[in-house]
PDB file of C-alpha atoms in Angstrom:
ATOM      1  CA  UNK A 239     -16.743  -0.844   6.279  1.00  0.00           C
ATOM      2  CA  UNK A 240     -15.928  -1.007   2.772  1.00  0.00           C
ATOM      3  CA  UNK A 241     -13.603   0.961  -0.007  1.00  0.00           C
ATOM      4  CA  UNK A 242     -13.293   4.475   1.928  1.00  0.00           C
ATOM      5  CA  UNK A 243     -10.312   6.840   0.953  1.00  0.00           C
ATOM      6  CA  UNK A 244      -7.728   7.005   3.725  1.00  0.00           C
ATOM      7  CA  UNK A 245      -3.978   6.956   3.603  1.00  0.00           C
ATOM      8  CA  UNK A 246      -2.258   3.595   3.147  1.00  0.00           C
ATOM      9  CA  UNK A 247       0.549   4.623   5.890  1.00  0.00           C
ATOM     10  CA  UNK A 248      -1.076   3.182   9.585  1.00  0.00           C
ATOM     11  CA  UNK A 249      -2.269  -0.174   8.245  1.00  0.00           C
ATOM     12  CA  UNK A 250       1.220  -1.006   6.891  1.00  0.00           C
ATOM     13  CA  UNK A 251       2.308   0.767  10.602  1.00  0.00           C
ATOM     14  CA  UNK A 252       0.181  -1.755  12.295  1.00  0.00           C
ATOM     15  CA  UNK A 253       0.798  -4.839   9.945  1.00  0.00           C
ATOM     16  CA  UNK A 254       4.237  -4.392  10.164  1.00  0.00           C
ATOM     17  CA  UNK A 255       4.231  -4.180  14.200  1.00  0.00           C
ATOM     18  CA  UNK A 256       3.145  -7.818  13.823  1.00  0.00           C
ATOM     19  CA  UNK A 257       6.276  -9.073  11.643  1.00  0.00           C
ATOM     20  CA  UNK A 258       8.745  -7.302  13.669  1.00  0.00           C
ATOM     21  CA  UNK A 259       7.536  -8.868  16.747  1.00  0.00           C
ATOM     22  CA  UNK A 260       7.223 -12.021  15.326  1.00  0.00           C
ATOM     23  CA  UNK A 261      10.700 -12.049  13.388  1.00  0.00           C
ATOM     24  CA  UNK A 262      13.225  -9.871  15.396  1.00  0.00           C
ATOM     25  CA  UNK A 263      16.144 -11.332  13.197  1.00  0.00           C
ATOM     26  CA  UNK A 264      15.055  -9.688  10.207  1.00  0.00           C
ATOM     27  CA  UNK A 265      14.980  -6.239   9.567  1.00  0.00           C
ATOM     28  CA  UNK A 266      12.041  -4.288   8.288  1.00  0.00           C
ATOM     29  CA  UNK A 267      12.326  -1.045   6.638  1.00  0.00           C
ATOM     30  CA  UNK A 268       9.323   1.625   6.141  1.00  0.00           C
ATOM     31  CA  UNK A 269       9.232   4.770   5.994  1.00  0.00           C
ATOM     32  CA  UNK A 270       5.986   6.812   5.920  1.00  0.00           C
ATOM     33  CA  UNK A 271       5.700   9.333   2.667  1.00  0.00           C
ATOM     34  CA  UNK A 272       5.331  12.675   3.188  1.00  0.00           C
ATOM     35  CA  UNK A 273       2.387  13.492   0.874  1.00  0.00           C
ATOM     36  CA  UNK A 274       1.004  11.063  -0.977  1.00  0.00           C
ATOM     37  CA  UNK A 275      -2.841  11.200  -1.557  1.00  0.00           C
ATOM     38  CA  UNK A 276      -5.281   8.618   0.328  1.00  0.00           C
ATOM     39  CA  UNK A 277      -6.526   6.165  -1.901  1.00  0.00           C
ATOM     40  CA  UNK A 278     -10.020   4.243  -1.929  1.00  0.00           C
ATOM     41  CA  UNK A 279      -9.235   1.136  -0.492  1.00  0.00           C
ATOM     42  CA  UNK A 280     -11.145  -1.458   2.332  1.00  0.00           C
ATOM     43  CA  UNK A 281      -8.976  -1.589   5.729  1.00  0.00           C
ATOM     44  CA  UNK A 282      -9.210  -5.146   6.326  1.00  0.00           C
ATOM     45  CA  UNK A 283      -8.916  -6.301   2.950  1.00  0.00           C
ATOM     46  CA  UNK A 284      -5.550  -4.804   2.393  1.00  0.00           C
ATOM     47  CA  UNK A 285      -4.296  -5.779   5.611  1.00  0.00           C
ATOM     48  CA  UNK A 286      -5.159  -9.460   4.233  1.00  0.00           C
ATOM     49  CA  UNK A 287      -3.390  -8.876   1.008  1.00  0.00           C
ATOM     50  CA  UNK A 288      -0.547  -6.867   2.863  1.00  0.00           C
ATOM     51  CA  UNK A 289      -0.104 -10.472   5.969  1.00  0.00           C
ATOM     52  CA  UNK A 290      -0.247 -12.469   2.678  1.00  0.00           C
ATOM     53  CA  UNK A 291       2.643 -10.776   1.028  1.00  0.00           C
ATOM     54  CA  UNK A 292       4.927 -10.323   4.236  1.00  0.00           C
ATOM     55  CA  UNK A 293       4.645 -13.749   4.860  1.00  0.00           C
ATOM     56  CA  UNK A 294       5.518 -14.782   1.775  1.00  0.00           C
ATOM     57  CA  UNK A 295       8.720 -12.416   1.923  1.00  0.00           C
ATOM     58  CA  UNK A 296       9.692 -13.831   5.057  1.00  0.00           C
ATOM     59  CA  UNK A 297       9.418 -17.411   4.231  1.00  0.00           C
ATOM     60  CA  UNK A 298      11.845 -16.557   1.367  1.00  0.00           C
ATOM     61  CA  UNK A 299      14.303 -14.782   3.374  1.00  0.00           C
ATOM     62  CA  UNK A 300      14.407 -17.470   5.467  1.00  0.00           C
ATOM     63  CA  UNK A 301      15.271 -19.598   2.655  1.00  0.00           C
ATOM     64  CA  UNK A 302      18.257 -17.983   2.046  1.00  0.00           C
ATOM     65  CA  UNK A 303      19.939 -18.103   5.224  1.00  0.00           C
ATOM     66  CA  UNK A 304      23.210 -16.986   3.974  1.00  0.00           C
ATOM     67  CA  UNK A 305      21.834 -13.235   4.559  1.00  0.00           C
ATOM     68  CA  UNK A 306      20.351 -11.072   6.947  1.00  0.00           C
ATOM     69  CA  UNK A 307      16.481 -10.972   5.969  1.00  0.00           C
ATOM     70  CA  UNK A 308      15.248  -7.751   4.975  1.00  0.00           C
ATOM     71  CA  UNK A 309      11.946  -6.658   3.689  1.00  0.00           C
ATOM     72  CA  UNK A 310      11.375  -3.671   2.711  1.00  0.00           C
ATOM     73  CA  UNK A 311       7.913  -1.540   1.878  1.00  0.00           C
ATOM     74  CA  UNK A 312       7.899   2.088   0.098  1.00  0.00           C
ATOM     75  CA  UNK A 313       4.464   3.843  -0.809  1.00  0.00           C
ATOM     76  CA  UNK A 314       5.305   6.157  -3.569  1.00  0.00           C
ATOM     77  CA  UNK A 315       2.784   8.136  -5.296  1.00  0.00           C
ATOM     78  CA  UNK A 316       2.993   8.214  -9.460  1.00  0.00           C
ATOM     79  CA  UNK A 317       1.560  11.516 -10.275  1.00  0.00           C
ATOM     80  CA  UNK A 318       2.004  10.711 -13.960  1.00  0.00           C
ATOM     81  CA  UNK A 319      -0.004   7.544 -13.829  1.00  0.00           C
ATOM     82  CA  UNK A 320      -2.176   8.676 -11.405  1.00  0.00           C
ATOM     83  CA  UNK A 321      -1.410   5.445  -9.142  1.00  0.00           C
ATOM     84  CA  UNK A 322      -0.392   5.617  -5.506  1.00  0.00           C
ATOM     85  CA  UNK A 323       1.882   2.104  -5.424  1.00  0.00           C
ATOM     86  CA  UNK A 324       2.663   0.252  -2.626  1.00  0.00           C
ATOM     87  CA  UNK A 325       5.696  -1.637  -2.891  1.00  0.00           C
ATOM     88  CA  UNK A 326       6.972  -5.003  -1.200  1.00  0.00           C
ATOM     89  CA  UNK A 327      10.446  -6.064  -1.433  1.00  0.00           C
ATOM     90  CA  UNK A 328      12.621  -8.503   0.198  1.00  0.00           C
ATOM     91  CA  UNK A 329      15.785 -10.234  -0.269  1.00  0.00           C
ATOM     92  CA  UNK A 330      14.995 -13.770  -0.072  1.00  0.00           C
ATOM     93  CA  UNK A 331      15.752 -16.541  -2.619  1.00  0.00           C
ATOM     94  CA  UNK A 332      13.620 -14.514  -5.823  1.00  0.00           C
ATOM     95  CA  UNK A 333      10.961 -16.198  -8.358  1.00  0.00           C
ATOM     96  CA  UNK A 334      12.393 -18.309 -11.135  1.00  0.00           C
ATOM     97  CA  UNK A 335      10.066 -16.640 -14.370  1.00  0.00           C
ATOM     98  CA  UNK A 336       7.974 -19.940 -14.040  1.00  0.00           C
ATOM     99  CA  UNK A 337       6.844 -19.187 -10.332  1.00  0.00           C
ATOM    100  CA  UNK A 338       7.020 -15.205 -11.234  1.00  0.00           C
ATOM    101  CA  UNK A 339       4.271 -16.673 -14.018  1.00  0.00           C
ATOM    102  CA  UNK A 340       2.005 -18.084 -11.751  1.00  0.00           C
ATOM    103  CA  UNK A 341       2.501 -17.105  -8.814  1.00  0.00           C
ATOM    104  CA  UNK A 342      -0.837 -15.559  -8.234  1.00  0.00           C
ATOM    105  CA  UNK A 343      -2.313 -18.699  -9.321  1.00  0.00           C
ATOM    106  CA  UNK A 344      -4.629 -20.678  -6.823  1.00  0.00           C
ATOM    107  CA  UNK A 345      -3.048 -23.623  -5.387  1.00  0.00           C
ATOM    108  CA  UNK A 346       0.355 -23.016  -6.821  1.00  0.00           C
ATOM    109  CA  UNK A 347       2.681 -23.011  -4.384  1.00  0.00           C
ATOM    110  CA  UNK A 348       6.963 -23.148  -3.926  1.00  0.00           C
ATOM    111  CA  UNK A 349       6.814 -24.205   0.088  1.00  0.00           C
ATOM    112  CA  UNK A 350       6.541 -27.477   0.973  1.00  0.00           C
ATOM    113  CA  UNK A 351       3.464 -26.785   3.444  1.00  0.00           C
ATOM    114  CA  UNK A 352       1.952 -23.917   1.286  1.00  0.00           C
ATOM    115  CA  UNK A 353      -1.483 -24.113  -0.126  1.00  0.00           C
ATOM    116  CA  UNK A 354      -0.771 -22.063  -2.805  1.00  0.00           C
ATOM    117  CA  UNK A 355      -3.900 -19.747  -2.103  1.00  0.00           C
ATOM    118  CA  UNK A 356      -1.919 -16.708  -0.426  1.00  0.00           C
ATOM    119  CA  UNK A 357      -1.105 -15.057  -3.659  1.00  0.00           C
ATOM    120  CA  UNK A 358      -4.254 -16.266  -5.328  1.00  0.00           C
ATOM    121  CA  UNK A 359      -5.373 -13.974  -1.965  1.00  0.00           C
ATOM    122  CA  UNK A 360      -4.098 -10.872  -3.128  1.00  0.00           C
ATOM    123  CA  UNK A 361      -4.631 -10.646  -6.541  1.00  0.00           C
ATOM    124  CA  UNK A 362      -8.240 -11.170  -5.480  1.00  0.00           C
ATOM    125  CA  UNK A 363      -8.269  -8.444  -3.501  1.00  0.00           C
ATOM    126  CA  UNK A 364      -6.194  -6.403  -5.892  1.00  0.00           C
ATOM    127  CA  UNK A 365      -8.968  -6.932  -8.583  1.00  0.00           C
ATOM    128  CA  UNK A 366     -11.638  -6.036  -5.979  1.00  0.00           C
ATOM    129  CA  UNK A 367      -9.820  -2.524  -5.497  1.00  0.00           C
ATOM    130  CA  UNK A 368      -9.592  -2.370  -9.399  1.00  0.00           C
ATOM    131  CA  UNK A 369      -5.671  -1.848  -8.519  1.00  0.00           C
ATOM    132  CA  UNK A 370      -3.603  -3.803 -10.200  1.00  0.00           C
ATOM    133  CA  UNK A 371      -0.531  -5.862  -9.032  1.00  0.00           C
ATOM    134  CA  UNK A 372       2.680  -6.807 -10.712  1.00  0.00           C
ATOM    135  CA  UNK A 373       5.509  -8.936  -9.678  1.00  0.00           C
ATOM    136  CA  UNK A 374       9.213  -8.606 -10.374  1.00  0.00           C
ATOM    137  CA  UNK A 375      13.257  -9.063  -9.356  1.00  0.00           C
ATOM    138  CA  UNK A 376      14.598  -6.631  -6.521  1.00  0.00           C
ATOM    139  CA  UNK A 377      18.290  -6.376  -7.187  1.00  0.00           C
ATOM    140  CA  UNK A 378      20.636  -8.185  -6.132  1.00  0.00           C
ATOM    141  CA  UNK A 379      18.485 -10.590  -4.452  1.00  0.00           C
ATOM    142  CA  UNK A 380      14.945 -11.618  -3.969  1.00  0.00           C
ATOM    143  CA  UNK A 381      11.108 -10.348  -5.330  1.00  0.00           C
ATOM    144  CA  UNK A 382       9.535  -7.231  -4.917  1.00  0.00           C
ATOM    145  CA  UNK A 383       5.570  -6.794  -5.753  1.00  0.00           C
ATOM    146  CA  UNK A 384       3.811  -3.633  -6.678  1.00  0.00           C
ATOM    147  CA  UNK A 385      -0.301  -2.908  -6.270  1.00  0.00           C
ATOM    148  CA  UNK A 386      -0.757   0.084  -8.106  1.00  0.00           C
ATOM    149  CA  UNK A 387      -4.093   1.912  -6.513  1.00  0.00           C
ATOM    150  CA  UNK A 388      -5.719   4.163  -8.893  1.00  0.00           C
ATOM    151  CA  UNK A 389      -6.110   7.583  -7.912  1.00  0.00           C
ATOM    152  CA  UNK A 390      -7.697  10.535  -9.709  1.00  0.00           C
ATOM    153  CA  UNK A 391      -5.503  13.755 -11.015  1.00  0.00           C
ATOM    154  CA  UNK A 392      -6.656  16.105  -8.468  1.00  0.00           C
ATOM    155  CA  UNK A 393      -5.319  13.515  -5.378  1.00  0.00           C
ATOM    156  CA  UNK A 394      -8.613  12.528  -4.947  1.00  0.00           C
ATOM    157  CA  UNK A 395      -9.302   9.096  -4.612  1.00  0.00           C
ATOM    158  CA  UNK A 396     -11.090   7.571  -7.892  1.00  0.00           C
ATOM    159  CA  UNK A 397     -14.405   6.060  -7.544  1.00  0.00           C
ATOM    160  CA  UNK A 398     -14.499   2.244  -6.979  1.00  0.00           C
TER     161      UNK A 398
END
C-alpha cells in the first residue's frame, strides 16, 4: 500500500462513521474542504493515528460531563507553509502543560486504564509521514492537535 497521494477527506469520512455510531451523545463536526491538495500519506496508517486521536478526544469529553461532547476535525490547507493540516479538536477536560509536555510520550498516560502508547502511536506515524504534529488549548475548553502534512508549492504532494 504505502505513502500514495490522495485526499485526506474519505478516511476521516469513514473513521468518523465509526465514532458517531459508537457515541451518538456527542456531536461530531466535519466538513469536507473544497480544494485542498492530496497529500502523500499511507491509508491505514493515518486511520491508526486518526482512531488514536478520536479516542482520546472522546475519553476527555466524557470527563467533563458537565457539557455536551463535541469533537471537531477541519482539514485546512496552508498555502504559505506549504502544509495541508489536519486538525482535531474537542471540548473535553484540556492538557495541564505537564501532560501537553509529554503527551506523546510512550507509556504516559492521564486514564486510569490507559497504556499510555496511543499518542506515542501517532507521533510515530507522524514522523513516518515526515509531518509533523503539535498539540495545543481549543478555547474555551479542551485540546486540539494539528499534523501538518508537507506538501509541495505546485499542490503536488512532496516526495516521502
Amino acid at each position: 500500500q504505502g505513502q500514495v497521494a490522495q485526499p485526506l477527506a474519505p478516511v476521516v469520512d469513514e473513521t468518523l462513521a465509526l465514532f458517531r455510531q459508537g457515541h451518538p451523545a456527542m456531536r461530531f463536526r466535519f466538513t469536507p474542504p473544497a480544494a485542498v491538495p492530496p497529500v502523500a500519506f499511507d491509508r491505514a496508517a493515518i486511520r491508526r493515528a486518526l482512531l488514536n486521536m478520536l479516542d482520546n478526544a472522546v475519553a476527555a469529553c466524557e470527563a467533563a460531563p458537565h457539557r455536551v461532547g463535541e469533537v471537531e476535525i477541519a482539514i485546512v490547507h496552508d498555502a504559505a507553509r506549504e502544509v495541508v493540516a489536519l486538525e482535531v479538536a474537542d471540548n473535553g477536560t484540556g492538557m495541564t502543560p505537564e501532560v501537553k509536555h509529554r503527551v506523546f510520550e510512550p507509556y504516559f498516560s492521564t486514564k486510569r486504564d490507559g497504556t499510555g502508547l496511543g499518542m506515542a502511536i501517532v507521533a510515530a506515524i507522524v514522523a513516518d509521514h515526515r509531518a509533523y504534529i503539535r498539540a495545543g488549548a481549543n478555547q474555551p475548553h479542551g485540546a486540539r492537535f494539528t499534523i501538518d502534512f508537507p506538501v509541495r508549492g505546485d499542490g503536488a504532494p512532496a516526495a516521502v
